[in-house]
JSON list of C-alpha atoms in Angstrom, two decimals:
[
{"chain": "Z", "resi": 1, "resn": "MET", "atom": "CA", "xyz": [-4.09, -24.97, -19.69]},
{"chain": "Z", "resi": 2, "resn": "LYS", "atom": "CA", "xyz": [-0.57, -26.39, -19.39]},
{"chain": "Z", "resi": 3, "resn": "ALA", "atom": "CA", "xyz": [0.55, -29.22, -17.15]},
{"chain": "Z", "resi": 4, "resn": "LYS", "atom": "CA", "xyz": [2.25, -26.78, -14.77]},
{"chain": "Z", "resi": 5, "resn": "ASN", "atom": "CA", "xyz": [-1.21, -25.67, -13.67]},
{"chain": "Z", "resi": 6, "resn": "CYS", "atom": "CA", "xyz": [-2.03, -28.99, -12.02]},
{"chain": "Z", "resi": 7, "resn": "SER", "atom": "CA", "xyz": [-1.46, -30.84, -8.78]},
{"chain": "Z", "resi": 8, "resn": "ILE", "atom": "CA", "xyz": [-0.52, -34.48, -9.17]},
{"chain": "Z", "resi": 9, "resn": "VAL", "atom": "CA", "xyz": [-1.65, -36.62, -6.24]},
{"chain": "Z", "resi": 10, "resn": "ILE", "atom": "CA", "xyz": [0.02, -40.03, -5.93]},
{"chain": "Z", "resi": 11, "resn": "PRO", "atom": "CA", "xyz": [-1.37, -42.32, -3.20]},
{"chain": "Z", "resi": 12, "resn": "ALA", "atom": "CA", "xyz": [0.71, -45.37, -2.28]},
{"chain": "Z", "resi": 13, "resn": "PHE", "atom": "CA", "xyz": [0.43, -48.43, -0.09]},
{"chain": "Z", "resi": 14, "resn": "ASN", "atom": "CA", "xyz": [3.51, -50.71, -0.09]},
{"chain": "Z", "resi": 15, "resn": "GLU", "atom": "CA", "xyz": [4.80, -49.42, -3.45]},
{"chain": "Z", "resi": 16, "resn": "GLU", "atom": "CA", "xyz": [8.54, -49.14, -2.63]},
{"chain": "Z", "resi": 17, "resn": "ALA", "atom": "CA", "xyz": [9.48, -50.81, -5.90]},
{"chain": "Z", "resi": 18, "resn": "ALA", "atom": "CA", "xyz": [7.86, -48.19, -8.08]},
{"chain": "Z", "resi": 19, "resn": "ILE", "atom": "CA", "xyz": [7.30, -44.91, -6.24]},
{"chain": "Z", "resi": 20, "resn": "LYS", "atom": "CA", "xyz": [10.63, -43.28, -7.09]},
{"chain": "Z", "resi": 21, "resn": "GLU", "atom": "CA", "xyz": [10.33, -44.11, -10.81]},
{"chain": "Z", "resi": 22, "resn": "THR", "atom": "CA", "xyz": [6.73, -42.91, -10.83]},
{"chain": "Z", "resi": 23, "resn": "VAL", "atom": "CA", "xyz": [7.77, -39.56, -9.39]},
{"chain": "Z", "resi": 24, "resn": "LYS", "atom": "CA", "xyz": [10.78, -39.30, -11.71]},
{"chain": "Z", "resi": 25, "resn": "ARG", "atom": "CA", "xyz": [8.60, -39.81, -14.80]},
{"chain": "Z", "resi": 26, "resn": "ALA", "atom": "CA", "xyz": [5.88, -37.53, -13.49]},
{"chain": "Z", "resi": 27, "resn": "LEU", "atom": "CA", "xyz": [8.42, -34.72, -13.05]},
{"chain": "Z", "resi": 28, "resn": "GLU", "atom": "CA", "xyz": [10.07, -35.28, -16.40]},
{"chain": "Z", "resi": 29, "resn": "SER", "atom": "CA", "xyz": [6.75, -35.16, -18.28]},
{"chain": "Z", "resi": 30, "resn": "ASN", "atom": "CA", "xyz": [5.19, -32.43, -16.12]},
{"chain": "Z", "resi": 31, "resn": "PRO", "atom": "CA", "xyz": [8.23, -30.45, -14.89]},
{"chain": "Z", "resi": 32, "resn": "GLU", "atom": "CA", "xyz": [6.34, -27.58, -13.24]},
{"chain": "Z", "resi": 33, "resn": "ALA", "atom": "CA", "xyz": [3.50, -29.55, -11.74]},
{"chain": "Z", "resi": 34, "resn": "GLU", "atom": "CA", "xyz": [2.91, -29.73, -8.00]},
{"chain": "Z", "resi": 35, "resn": "LEU", "atom": "CA", "xyz": [3.53, -33.30, -6.77]},
{"chain": "Z", "resi": 36, "resn": "ILE", "atom": "CA", "xyz": [1.77, -34.52, -3.65]},
{"chain": "Z", "resi": 37, "resn": "LEU", "atom": "CA", "xyz": [2.64, -37.99, -2.29]},
{"chain": "Z", "resi": 38, "resn": "VAL", "atom": "CA", "xyz": [0.53, -39.78, 0.30]},
{"chain": "Z", "resi": 39, "resn": "ASP", "atom": "CA", "xyz": [1.74, -42.93, 2.07]},
{"chain": "Z", "resi": 40, "resn": "ASP", "atom": "CA", "xyz": [-1.30, -44.83, 3.33]},
{"chain": "Z", "resi": 41, "resn": "GLY", "atom": "CA", "xyz": [0.27, -46.76, 6.19]},
{"chain": "Z", "resi": 42, "resn": "SER", "atom": "CA", "xyz": [2.84, -48.70, 4.20]},
{"chain": "Z", "resi": 43, "resn": "THR", "atom": "CA", "xyz": [4.87, -51.35, 6.00]},
{"chain": "Z", "resi": 44, "resn": "ASP", "atom": "CA", "xyz": [7.72, -51.46, 3.48]},
{"chain": "Z", "resi": 45, "resn": "GLY", "atom": "CA", "xyz": [10.14, -48.72, 2.41]},
{"chain": "Z", "resi": 46, "resn": "THR", "atom": "CA", "xyz": [7.57, -46.53, 0.63]},
{"chain": "Z", "resi": 47, "resn": "TRP", "atom": "CA", "xyz": [7.66, -43.75, 3.23]},
{"chain": "Z", "resi": 48, "resn": "HIS", "atom": "CA", "xyz": [11.47, -43.73, 3.31]},
{"chain": "Z", "resi": 49, "resn": "HIS", "atom": "CA", "xyz": [11.51, -43.08, -0.43]},
{"chain": "Z", "resi": 50, "resn": "MET", "atom": "CA", "xyz": [8.90, -40.35, -0.06]},
{"chain": "Z", "resi": 51, "resn": "GLU", "atom": "CA", "xyz": [10.96, -38.66, 2.66]},
{"chain": "Z", "resi": 52, "resn": "GLU", "atom": "CA", "xyz": [13.95, -38.61, 0.32]},
{"chain": "Z", "resi": 53, "resn": "LEU", "atom": "CA", "xyz": [11.87, -37.06, -2.43]},
{"chain": "Z", "resi": 54, "resn": "MET", "atom": "CA", "xyz": [10.43, -34.48, -0.02]},
{"chain": "Z", "resi": 55, "resn": "VAL", "atom": "CA", "xyz": [13.85, -33.49, 1.34]},
{"chain": "Z", "resi": 56, "resn": "GLY", "atom": "CA", "xyz": [15.14, -33.22, -2.20]},
{"chain": "Z", "resi": 57, "resn": "GLY", "atom": "CA", "xyz": [12.35, -30.78, -3.02]},
{"chain": "Z", "resi": 58, "resn": "ALA", "atom": "CA", "xyz": [10.75, -32.96, -5.67]},
{"chain": "Z", "resi": 59, "resn": "ALA", "atom": "CA", "xyz": [7.43, -33.34, -3.89]},
{"chain": "Z", "resi": 60, "resn": "LYS", "atom": "CA", "xyz": [5.30, -32.76, -0.83]},
{"chain": "Z", "resi": 61, "resn": "ALA", "atom": "CA", "xyz": [4.78, -35.93, 1.19]},
{"chain": "Z", "resi": 62, "resn": "PHE", "atom": "CA", "xyz": [2.19, -36.88, 3.80]},
{"chain": "Z", "resi": 63, "resn": "ARG", "atom": "CA", "xyz": [1.82, -40.07, 5.84]},
{"chain": "Z", "resi": 64, "resn": "HIS", "atom": "CA", "xyz": [-1.05, -42.01, 7.39]},
{"chain": "Z", "resi": 65, "resn": "ILE", "atom": "CA", "xyz": [0.37, -44.03, 10.27]},
{"chain": "Z", "resi": 66, "resn": "LYS", "atom": "CA", "xyz": [-2.32, -46.68, 9.72]},
{"chain": "Z", "resi": 67, "resn": "ASN", "atom": "CA", "xyz": [-3.75, -47.89, 6.42]},
{"chain": "Z", "resi": 68, "resn": "ARG", "atom": "CA", "xyz": [-7.03, -46.04, 5.88]},
{"chain": "Z", "resi": 69, "resn": "GLY", "atom": "CA", "xyz": [-7.80, -46.95, 2.27]},
{"chain": "Z", "resi": 70, "resn": "LYS", "atom": "CA", "xyz": [-7.20, -45.29, -1.09]},
{"chain": "Z", "resi": 71, "resn": "ALA", "atom": "CA", "xyz": [-10.07, -42.81, -0.76]},
{"chain": "Z", "resi": 72, "resn": "HIS", "atom": "CA", "xyz": [-8.62, -41.34, 2.44]},
{"chain": "Z", "resi": 73, "resn": "ALA", "atom": "CA", "xyz": [-5.18, -41.11, 0.90]},
{"chain": "Z", "resi": 74, "resn": "LEU", "atom": "CA", "xyz": [-6.55, -39.23, -2.09]},
{"chain": "Z", "resi": 75, "resn": "LYS", "atom": "CA", "xyz": [-8.53, -36.85, 0.11]},
{"chain": "Z", "resi": 76, "resn": "THR", "atom": "CA", "xyz": [-5.38, -36.06, 2.06]},
{"chain": "Z", "resi": 77, "resn": "GLY", "atom": "CA", "xyz": [-3.79, -35.14, -1.23]},
{"chain": "Z", "resi": 78, "resn": "TYR", "atom": "CA", "xyz": [-6.76, -33.03, -2.30]},
{"chain": "Z", "resi": 79, "resn": "LEU", "atom": "CA", "xyz": [-6.59, -31.01, 0.90]},
{"chain": "Z", "resi": 80, "resn": "HIS", "atom": "CA", "xyz": [-3.00, -30.00, 0.12]},
{"chain": "Z", "resi": 81, "resn": "ALA", "atom": "CA", "xyz": [-3.51, -29.28, -3.58]},
{"chain": "Z", "resi": 82, "resn": "THR", "atom": "CA", "xyz": [-3.13, -25.62, -4.51]},
{"chain": "Z", "resi": 83, "resn": "THR", "atom": "CA", "xyz": [-4.56, -25.78, -8.05]},
{"chain": "Z", "resi": 84, "resn": "ASP", "atom": "CA", "xyz": [-8.06, -26.50, -9.31]},
{"chain": "Z", "resi": 85, "resn": "ALA", "atom": "CA", "xyz": [-6.84, -29.19, -11.71]},
{"chain": "Z", "resi": 86, "resn": "ILE", "atom": "CA", "xyz": [-6.06, -32.25, -9.60]},
{"chain": "Z", "resi": 87, "resn": "VAL", "atom": "CA", "xyz": [-4.51, -35.27, -11.28]},
{"chain": "Z", "resi": 88, "resn": "THR", "atom": "CA", "xyz": [-4.65, -38.65, -9.58]},
{"chain": "Z", "resi": 89, "resn": "ILE", "atom": "CA", "xyz": [-2.34, -41.43, -10.65]},
{"chain": "Z", "resi": 90, "resn": "ASP", "atom": "CA", "xyz": [-1.46, -44.79, -9.07]},
{"chain": "Z", "resi": 91, "resn": "ALA", "atom": "CA", "xyz": [2.10, -45.36, -7.83]},
{"chain": "Z", "resi": 92, "resn": "ASP", "atom": "CA", "xyz": [2.64, -48.76, -9.50]},
{"chain": "Z", "resi": 93, "resn": "LEU", "atom": "CA", "xyz": [3.56, -47.52, -13.00]},
{"chain": "Z", "resi": 94, "resn": "THR", "atom": "CA", "xyz": [0.51, -49.14, -14.61]},
{"chain": "Z", "resi": 95, "resn": "TYR", "atom": "CA", "xyz": [-0.42, -45.67, -15.86]},
{"chain": "Z", "resi": 96, "resn": "GLN", "atom": "CA", "xyz": [2.09, -43.60, -17.77]},
{"chain": "Z", "resi": 97, "resn": "PRO", "atom": "CA", "xyz": [2.71, -40.14, -16.25]},
{"chain": "Z", "resi": 98, "resn": "GLU", "atom": "CA", "xyz": [3.49, -39.03, -19.81]},
{"chain": "Z", "resi": 99, "resn": "SER", "atom": "CA", "xyz": [-0.27, -39.23, -20.50]},
{"chain": "Z", "resi": 100, "resn": "ILE", "atom": "CA", "xyz": [-1.09, -36.47, -18.04]},
{"chain": "Z", "resi": 101, "resn": "PRO", "atom": "CA", "xyz": [-0.67, -33.50, -20.44]},
{"chain": "Z", "resi": 102, "resn": "SER", "atom": "CA", "xyz": [-3.25, -34.91, -22.85]},
{"chain": "Z", "resi": 103, "resn": "LEU", "atom": "CA", "xyz": [-5.77, -35.29, -20.02]},
{"chain": "Z", "resi": 104, "resn": "ILE", "atom": "CA", "xyz": [-5.06, -31.75, -18.82]},
{"chain": "Z", "resi": 105, "resn": "GLU", "atom": "CA", "xyz": [-5.60, -30.44, -22.35]},
{"chain": "Z", "resi": 106, "resn": "LYS", "atom": "CA", "xyz": [-9.04, -32.10, -22.44]},
{"chain": "Z", "resi": 107, "resn": "PHE", "atom": "CA", "xyz": [-9.85, -30.91, -18.91]},
{"chain": "Z", "resi": 108, "resn": "SER", "atom": "CA", "xyz": [-9.08, -27.31, -19.91]},
{"chain": "Z", "resi": 109, "resn": "GLN", "atom": "CA", "xyz": [-12.06, -27.45, -22.31]},
{"chain": "Z", "resi": 110, "resn": "GLY", "atom": "CA", "xyz": [-14.42, -27.12, -19.34]},
{"chain": "Z", "resi": 111, "resn": "TYR", "atom": "CA", "xyz": [-14.78, -30.67, -18.03]},
{"chain": "Z", "resi": 112, "resn": "ASP", "atom": "CA", "xyz": [-15.19, -31.55, -14.33]},
{"chain": "Z", "resi": 113, "resn": "MET", "atom": "CA", "xyz": [-13.65, -35.00, -14.70]},
{"chain": "Z", "resi": 114, "resn": "VAL", "atom": "CA", "xyz": [-11.43, -36.45, -17.43]},
{"chain": "Z", "resi": 115, "resn": "VAL", "atom": "CA", "xyz": [-10.61, -40.15, -17.17]},
{"chain": "Z", "resi": 116, "resn": "GLY", "atom": "CA", "xyz": [-7.68, -41.90, -18.81]},
{"chain": "Z", "resi": 117, "resn": "THR", "atom": "CA", "xyz": [-9.34, -44.98, -20.32]},
{"chain": "Z", "resi": 118, "resn": "ARG", "atom": "CA", "xyz": [-7.49, -48.19, -21.04]},
{"chain": "Z", "resi": 119, "resn": "PHE", "atom": "CA", "xyz": [-10.32, -49.75, -23.05]},
{"chain": "Z", "resi": 120, "resn": "LYS", "atom": "CA", "xyz": [-11.75, -47.14, -25.41]},
{"chain": "Z", "resi": 121, "resn": "ASN", "atom": "CA", "xyz": [-9.63, -48.42, -28.31]},
{"chain": "Z", "resi": 122, "resn": "GLY", "atom": "CA", "xyz": [-9.82, -52.11, -27.49]},
{"chain": "Z", "resi": 123, "resn": "PHE", "atom": "CA", "xyz": [-8.17, -54.51, -25.07]},
{"chain": "Z", "resi": 124, "resn": "PRO", "atom": "CA", "xyz": [-4.71, -53.32, -23.91]},
{"chain": "Z", "resi": 125, "resn": "LYS", "atom": "CA", "xyz": [-1.91, -55.83, -24.47]},
{"chain": "Z", "resi": 126, "resn": "ASN", "atom": "CA", "xyz": [-0.24, -55.22, -21.09]},
{"chain": "Z", "resi": 127, "resn": "ALA", "atom": "CA", "xyz": [-3.42, -55.64, -19.01]},
{"chain": "Z", "resi": 128, "resn": "ASN", "atom": "CA", "xyz": [-4.34, -58.65, -16.86]},
{"chain": "Z", "resi": 129, "resn": "PHE", "atom": "CA", "xyz": [-7.08, -60.48, -18.76]},
{"chain": "Z", "resi": 130, "resn": "LEU", "atom": "CA", "xyz": [-9.43, -61.39, -15.91]},
{"chain": "Z", "resi": 131, "resn": "LYS", "atom": "CA", "xyz": [-9.16, -58.01, -14.18]},
{"chain": "Z", "resi": 132, "resn": "SER", "atom": "CA", "xyz": [-9.67, -56.20, -17.48]},
{"chain": "Z", "resi": 133, "resn": "LEU", "atom": "CA", "xyz": [-12.69, -58.36, -18.24]},
{"chain": "Z", "resi": 134, "resn": "ALA", "atom": "CA", "xyz": [-14.15, -57.49, -14.84]},
{"chain": "Z", "resi": 135, "resn": "ASN", "atom": "CA", "xyz": [-13.60, -53.78, -15.52]},
{"chain": "Z", "resi": 136, "resn": "ILE", "atom": "CA", "xyz": [-15.15, -53.95, -18.98]},
{"chain": "Z", "resi": 137, "resn": "THR", "atom": "CA", "xyz": [-18.15, -55.86, -17.64]},
{"chain": "Z", "resi": 138, "resn": "GLY", "atom": "CA", "xyz": [-18.58, -53.42, -14.79]},
{"chain": "Z", "resi": 139, "resn": "SER", "atom": "CA", "xyz": [-18.24, -50.45, -17.14]},
{"chain": "Z", "resi": 140, "resn": "CYS", "atom": "CA", "xyz": [-20.96, -51.83, -19.41]},
{"chain": "Z", "resi": 141, "resn": "ILE", "atom": "CA", "xyz": [-23.33, -52.34, -16.49]},
{"chain": "Z", "resi": 142, "resn": "ALA", "atom": "CA", "xyz": [-22.52, -48.86, -15.12]},
{"chain": "Z", "resi": 143, "resn": "SER", "atom": "CA", "xyz": [-23.21, -47.39, -18.56]},
{"chain": "Z", "resi": 144, "resn": "VAL", "atom": "CA", "xyz": [-26.71, -48.85, -18.44]},
{"chain": "Z", "resi": 145, "resn": "ILE", "atom": "CA", "xyz": [-27.36, -47.67, -14.90]},
{"chain": "Z", "resi": 146, "resn": "LEU", "atom": "CA", "xyz": [-26.02, -44.16, -15.48]},
{"chain": "Z", "resi": 147, "resn": "HIS", "atom": "CA", "xyz": [-27.24, -43.71, -19.08]},
{"chain": "Z", "resi": 148, "resn": "LYS", "atom": "CA", "xyz": [-23.74, -42.65, -20.11]},
{"chain": "Z", "resi": 149, "resn": "ARG", "atom": "CA", "xyz": [-21.08, -44.57, -22.04]},
{"chain": "Z", "resi": 150, "resn": "ILE", "atom": "CA", "xyz": [-18.25, -45.51, -19.67]},
{"chain": "Z", "resi": 151, "resn": "THR", "atom": "CA", "xyz": [-15.30, -47.56, -20.92]},
{"chain": "Z", "resi": 152, "resn": "ASP", "atom": "CA", "xyz": [-13.07, -47.62, -17.83]},
{"chain": "Z", "resi": 153, "resn": "LEU", "atom": "CA", "xyz": [-14.90, -47.50, -14.50]},
{"chain": "Z", "resi": 154, "resn": "SER", "atom": "CA", "xyz": [-11.89, -47.94, -12.22]},
{"chain": "Z", "resi": 155, "resn": "SER", "atom": "CA", "xyz": [-9.07, -46.10, -14.00]},
{"chain": "Z", "resi": 156, "resn": "GLY", "atom": "CA", "xyz": [-6.52, -44.73, -11.53]},
{"chain": "Z", "resi": 157, "resn": "LEU", "atom": "CA", "xyz": [-5.48, -41.91, -13.88]},
{"chain": "Z", "resi": 158, "resn": "ARG", "atom": "CA", "xyz": [-7.88, -38.97, -14.05]},
{"chain": "Z", "resi": 159, "resn": "VAL", "atom": "CA", "xyz": [-8.16, -35.20, -13.69]},
{"chain": "Z", "resi": 160, "resn": "ILE", "atom": "CA", "xyz": [-10.83, -33.61, -11.52]},
{"chain": "Z", "resi": 161, "resn": "ASN", "atom": "CA", "xyz": [-11.59, -30.15, -10.21]},
{"chain": "Z", "resi": 162, "resn": "LYS", "atom": "CA", "xyz": [-12.02, -29.28, -6.55]},
{"chain": "Z", "resi": 163, "resn": "LYS", "atom": "CA", "xyz": [-15.79, -29.40, -6.76]},
{"chain": "Z", "resi": 164, "resn": "VAL", "atom": "CA", "xyz": [-15.51, -33.09, -7.76]},
{"chain": "Z", "resi": 165, "resn": "ALA", "atom": "CA", "xyz": [-12.72, -33.75, -5.25]},
{"chain": "Z", "resi": 166, "resn": "PHE", "atom": "CA", "xyz": [-14.99, -32.85, -2.34]},
{"chain": "Z", "resi": 167, "resn": "LEU", "atom": "CA", "xyz": [-18.11, -34.69, -3.38]},
{"chain": "Z", "resi": 168, "resn": "GLU", "atom": "CA", "xyz": [-19.09, -37.01, -0.54]},
{"chain": "Z", "resi": 169, "resn": "VAL", "atom": "CA", "xyz": [-17.97, -40.55, -1.29]},
{"chain": "Z", "resi": 170, "resn": "LYS", "atom": "CA", "xyz": [-18.65, -43.51, 0.97]},
{"chain": "Z", "resi": 171, "resn": "ALA", "atom": "CA", "xyz": [-16.10, -45.86, -0.65]},
{"chain": "Z", "resi": 172, "resn": "ARG", "atom": "CA", "xyz": [-12.85, -46.37, 1.24]},
{"chain": "Z", "resi": 173, "resn": "ASN", "atom": "CA", "xyz": [-10.66, -48.29, -1.13]},
{"chain": "Z", "resi": 174, "resn": "LEU", "atom": "CA", "xyz": [-10.29, -49.45, -4.76]},
{"chain": "Z", "resi": 175, "resn": "GLU", "atom": "CA", "xyz": [-13.98, -48.92, -5.52]},
{"chain": "Z", "resi": 176, "resn": "TYR", "atom": "CA", "xyz": [-13.55, -45.18, -4.89]},
{"chain": "Z", "resi": 177, "resn": "GLU", "atom": "CA", "xyz": [-13.12, -44.26, -8.55]},
{"chain": "Z", "resi": 178, "resn": "ALA", "atom": "CA", "xyz": [-16.31, -46.15, -9.50]},
{"chain": "Z", "resi": 179, "resn": "GLU", "atom": "CA", "xyz": [-18.40, -44.28, -6.96]},
{"chain": "Z", "resi": 180, "resn": "LEU", "atom": "CA", "xyz": [-16.89, -40.90, -7.83]},
{"chain": "Z", "resi": 181, "resn": "THR", "atom": "CA", "xyz": [-17.57, -41.49, -11.51]},
{"chain": "Z", "resi": 182, "resn": "SER", "atom": "CA", "xyz": [-21.17, -42.33, -10.67]},
{"chain": "Z", "resi": 183, "resn": "ARG", "atom": "CA", "xyz": [-21.61, -39.20, -8.60]},
{"chain": "Z", "resi": 184, "resn": "VAL", "atom": "CA", "xyz": [-20.17, -36.95, -11.31]},
{"chain": "Z", "resi": 185, "resn": "ILE", "atom": "CA", "xyz": [-22.44, -38.31, -14.00]},
{"chain": "Z", "resi": 186, "resn": "THR", "atom": "CA", "xyz": [-25.54, -38.41, -11.77]},
{"chain": "Z", "resi": 187, "resn": "ASN", "atom": "CA", "xyz": [-24.92, -34.78, -10.80]},
{"chain": "Z", "resi": 188, "resn": "LYS", "atom": "CA", "xyz": [-24.81, -33.88, -14.51]},
{"chain": "Z", "resi": 189, "resn": "MET", "atom": "CA", "xyz": [-21.26, -32.66, -14.27]},
{"chain": "Z", "resi": 190, "resn": "GLN", "atom": "CA", "xyz": [-19.05, -32.64, -17.37]},
{"chain": "Z", "resi": 191, "resn": "TYR", "atom": "CA", "xyz": [-17.40, -36.03, -17.92]},
{"chain": "Z", "resi": 192, "resn": "ALA", "atom": "CA", "xyz": [-14.95, -37.11, -20.64]},
{"chain": "Z", "resi": 193, "resn": "GLU", "atom": "CA", "xyz": [-12.53, -39.90, -21.44]},
{"chain": "Z", "resi": 194, "resn": "VAL", "atom": "CA", "xyz": [-9.12, -39.86, -23.14]},
{"chain": "Z", "resi": 195, "resn": "PRO", "atom": "CA", "xyz": [-7.51, -43.09, -24.42]},
{"chain": "Z", "resi": 196, "resn": "ILE", "atom": "CA", "xyz": [-4.22, -44.03, -22.73]},
{"chain": "Z", "resi": 197, "resn": "THR", "atom": "CA", "xyz": [-1.58, -46.74, -22.96]},
{"chain": "Z", "resi": 198, "resn": "VAL", "atom": "CA", "xyz": [-0.76, -48.84, -19.89]},
{"chain": "Z", "resi": 199, "resn": "GLU", "atom": "CA", "xyz": [2.20, -50.86, -18.72]},
{"chain": "Z", "resi": 200, "resn": "ARG", "atom": "CA", "xyz": [2.50, -53.95, -16.57]},
{"chain": "Z", "resi": 201, "resn": "ARG", "atom": "CA", "xyz": [2.33, -52.90, -12.94]},
{"chain": "Z", "resi": 202, "resn": "VAL", "atom": "CA", "xyz": [5.37, -53.07, -10.69]},
{"chain": "Z", "resi": 203, "resn": "GLY", "atom": "CA", "xyz": [4.69, -55.20, -7.60]},
{"chain": "Z", "resi": 204, "resn": "SER", "atom": "CA", "xyz": [1.61, -57.25, -6.78]},
{"chain": "Z", "resi": 205, "resn": "SER", "atom": "CA", "xyz": [-1.96, -56.16, -7.49]},
{"chain": "Z", "resi": 206, "resn": "LYS", "atom": "CA", "xyz": [-4.36, -55.52, -4.59]},
{"chain": "Z", "resi": 207, "resn": "LEU", "atom": "CA", "xyz": [-7.45, -56.31, -6.69]},
{"chain": "Z", "resi": 208, "resn": "LYS", "atom": "CA", "xyz": [-9.57, -59.41, -6.01]},
{"chain": "Z", "resi": 209, "resn": "PHE", "atom": "CA", "xyz": [-11.68, -60.40, -8.99]},
{"chain": "Z", "resi": 210, "resn": "VAL", "atom": "CA", "xyz": [-15.06, -61.40, -7.51]},
{"chain": "Z", "resi": 211, "resn": "GLN", "atom": "CA", "xyz": [-14.90, -59.10, -4.48]},
{"chain": "Z", "resi": 212, "resn": "ASN", "atom": "CA", "xyz": [-14.07, -56.02, -6.51]},
{"chain": "Z", "resi": 213, "resn": "CYS", "atom": "CA", "xyz": [-16.70, -56.71, -9.20]},
{"chain": "Z", "resi": 214, "resn": "TYR", "atom": "CA", "xyz": [-19.29, -56.65, -6.42]},
{"chain": "Z", "resi": 215, "resn": "LEU", "atom": "CA", "xyz": [-17.82, -53.55, -4.78]},
{"chain": "Z", "resi": 216, "resn": "PHE", "atom": "CA", "xyz": [-17.60, -51.61, -8.07]},
{"chain": "Z", "resi": 217, "resn": "MET", "atom": "CA", "xyz": [-21.26, -52.25, -8.87]},
{"chain": "Z", "resi": 218, "resn": "LYS", "atom": "CA", "xyz": [-22.31, -51.39, -5.33]},
{"chain": "Z", "resi": 219, "resn": "ALA", "atom": "CA", "xyz": [-20.28, -48.17, -5.56]},
{"chain": "Z", "resi": 220, "resn": "VAL", "atom": "CA", "xyz": [-22.01, -47.13, -8.79]},
{"chain": "Z", "resi": 221, "resn": "ILE", "atom": "CA", "xyz": [-25.44, -47.62, -7.23]},
{"chain": "Z", "resi": 222, "resn": "ILE", "atom": "CA", "xyz": [-24.47, -45.74, -4.05]},
{"chain": "Z", "resi": 223, "resn": "GLY", "atom": "CA", "xyz": [-23.02, -42.93, -6.17]},
{"chain": "Z", "resi": 224, "resn": "LYS", "atom": "CA", "xyz": [-26.24, -42.64, -8.16]},
{"chain": "Z", "resi": 225, "resn": "TYR", "atom": "CA", "xyz": [-28.55, -42.36, -5.19]},
{"chain": "Z", "resi": 226, "resn": "SER", "atom": "CA", "xyz": [-26.58, -40.29, -2.68]},
{"chain": "Z", "resi": 227, "resn": "GLN", "atom": "CA", "xyz": [-26.07, -36.66, -3.69]},
{"chain": "Z", "resi": 228, "resn": "LYS", "atom": "CA", "xyz": [-24.63, -34.76, -0.75]},
{"chain": "Z", "resi": 229, "resn": "GLU", "atom": "CA", "xyz": [-21.52, -32.65, -1.21]},
{"chain": "Z", "resi": 230, "resn": "MET", "atom": "CA", "xyz": [-18.79, -32.10, 1.33]},
{"chain": "Z", "resi": 231, "resn": "SER", "atom": "CA", "xyz": [-16.72, -28.94, 1.85]},
{"chain": "Z", "resi": 232, "resn": "PRO", "atom": "CA", "xyz": [-12.92, -28.89, 1.70]}
]
């Protein structure tokens, strides 16, 4: 499966500093992919940039008037995806769009979810130490709970199919990836990880160390014990 057979969903909340470069690099490395941008109630110039990209034909763009959380933004993107391979990537340039083809290649081997992991080969030099430590700790605990080795619980770069996209998830925001990972593994769906390189994010992070550690662990537990699916 080549990268042209995927839909790349990019959710954004106040990411005016990075959204255009994210799209530019996504197109350059995946020239025939379908790009879907979702502005989740930004109060800066994010939507203006998305409108320009939409008018220029580079991407589809959709807007939430009010901020509804990352999970809702991603689901809006899923609903407009026309392929079964759905890539999700954050808009802050932490994750390199150039990594997408390697994830798609792995996904094409029959996996339901392929996660770009920042920690499989050690501690990334461009990562924030405390936030990375929280992720590694959470991933270790999740591995014990789910009986599956997980090295990056909250990675914002992953490929999923539509069956995964429409699993019911209670999380609204940054803990979404943790709960979705938990649901995939608990449902015995095919899960894999691919090592990636990361960059320093553009703009300020929305993560809060203690709060998000708690939310990630709560999301894993909810994902393990709630099994309903939702239709597109």
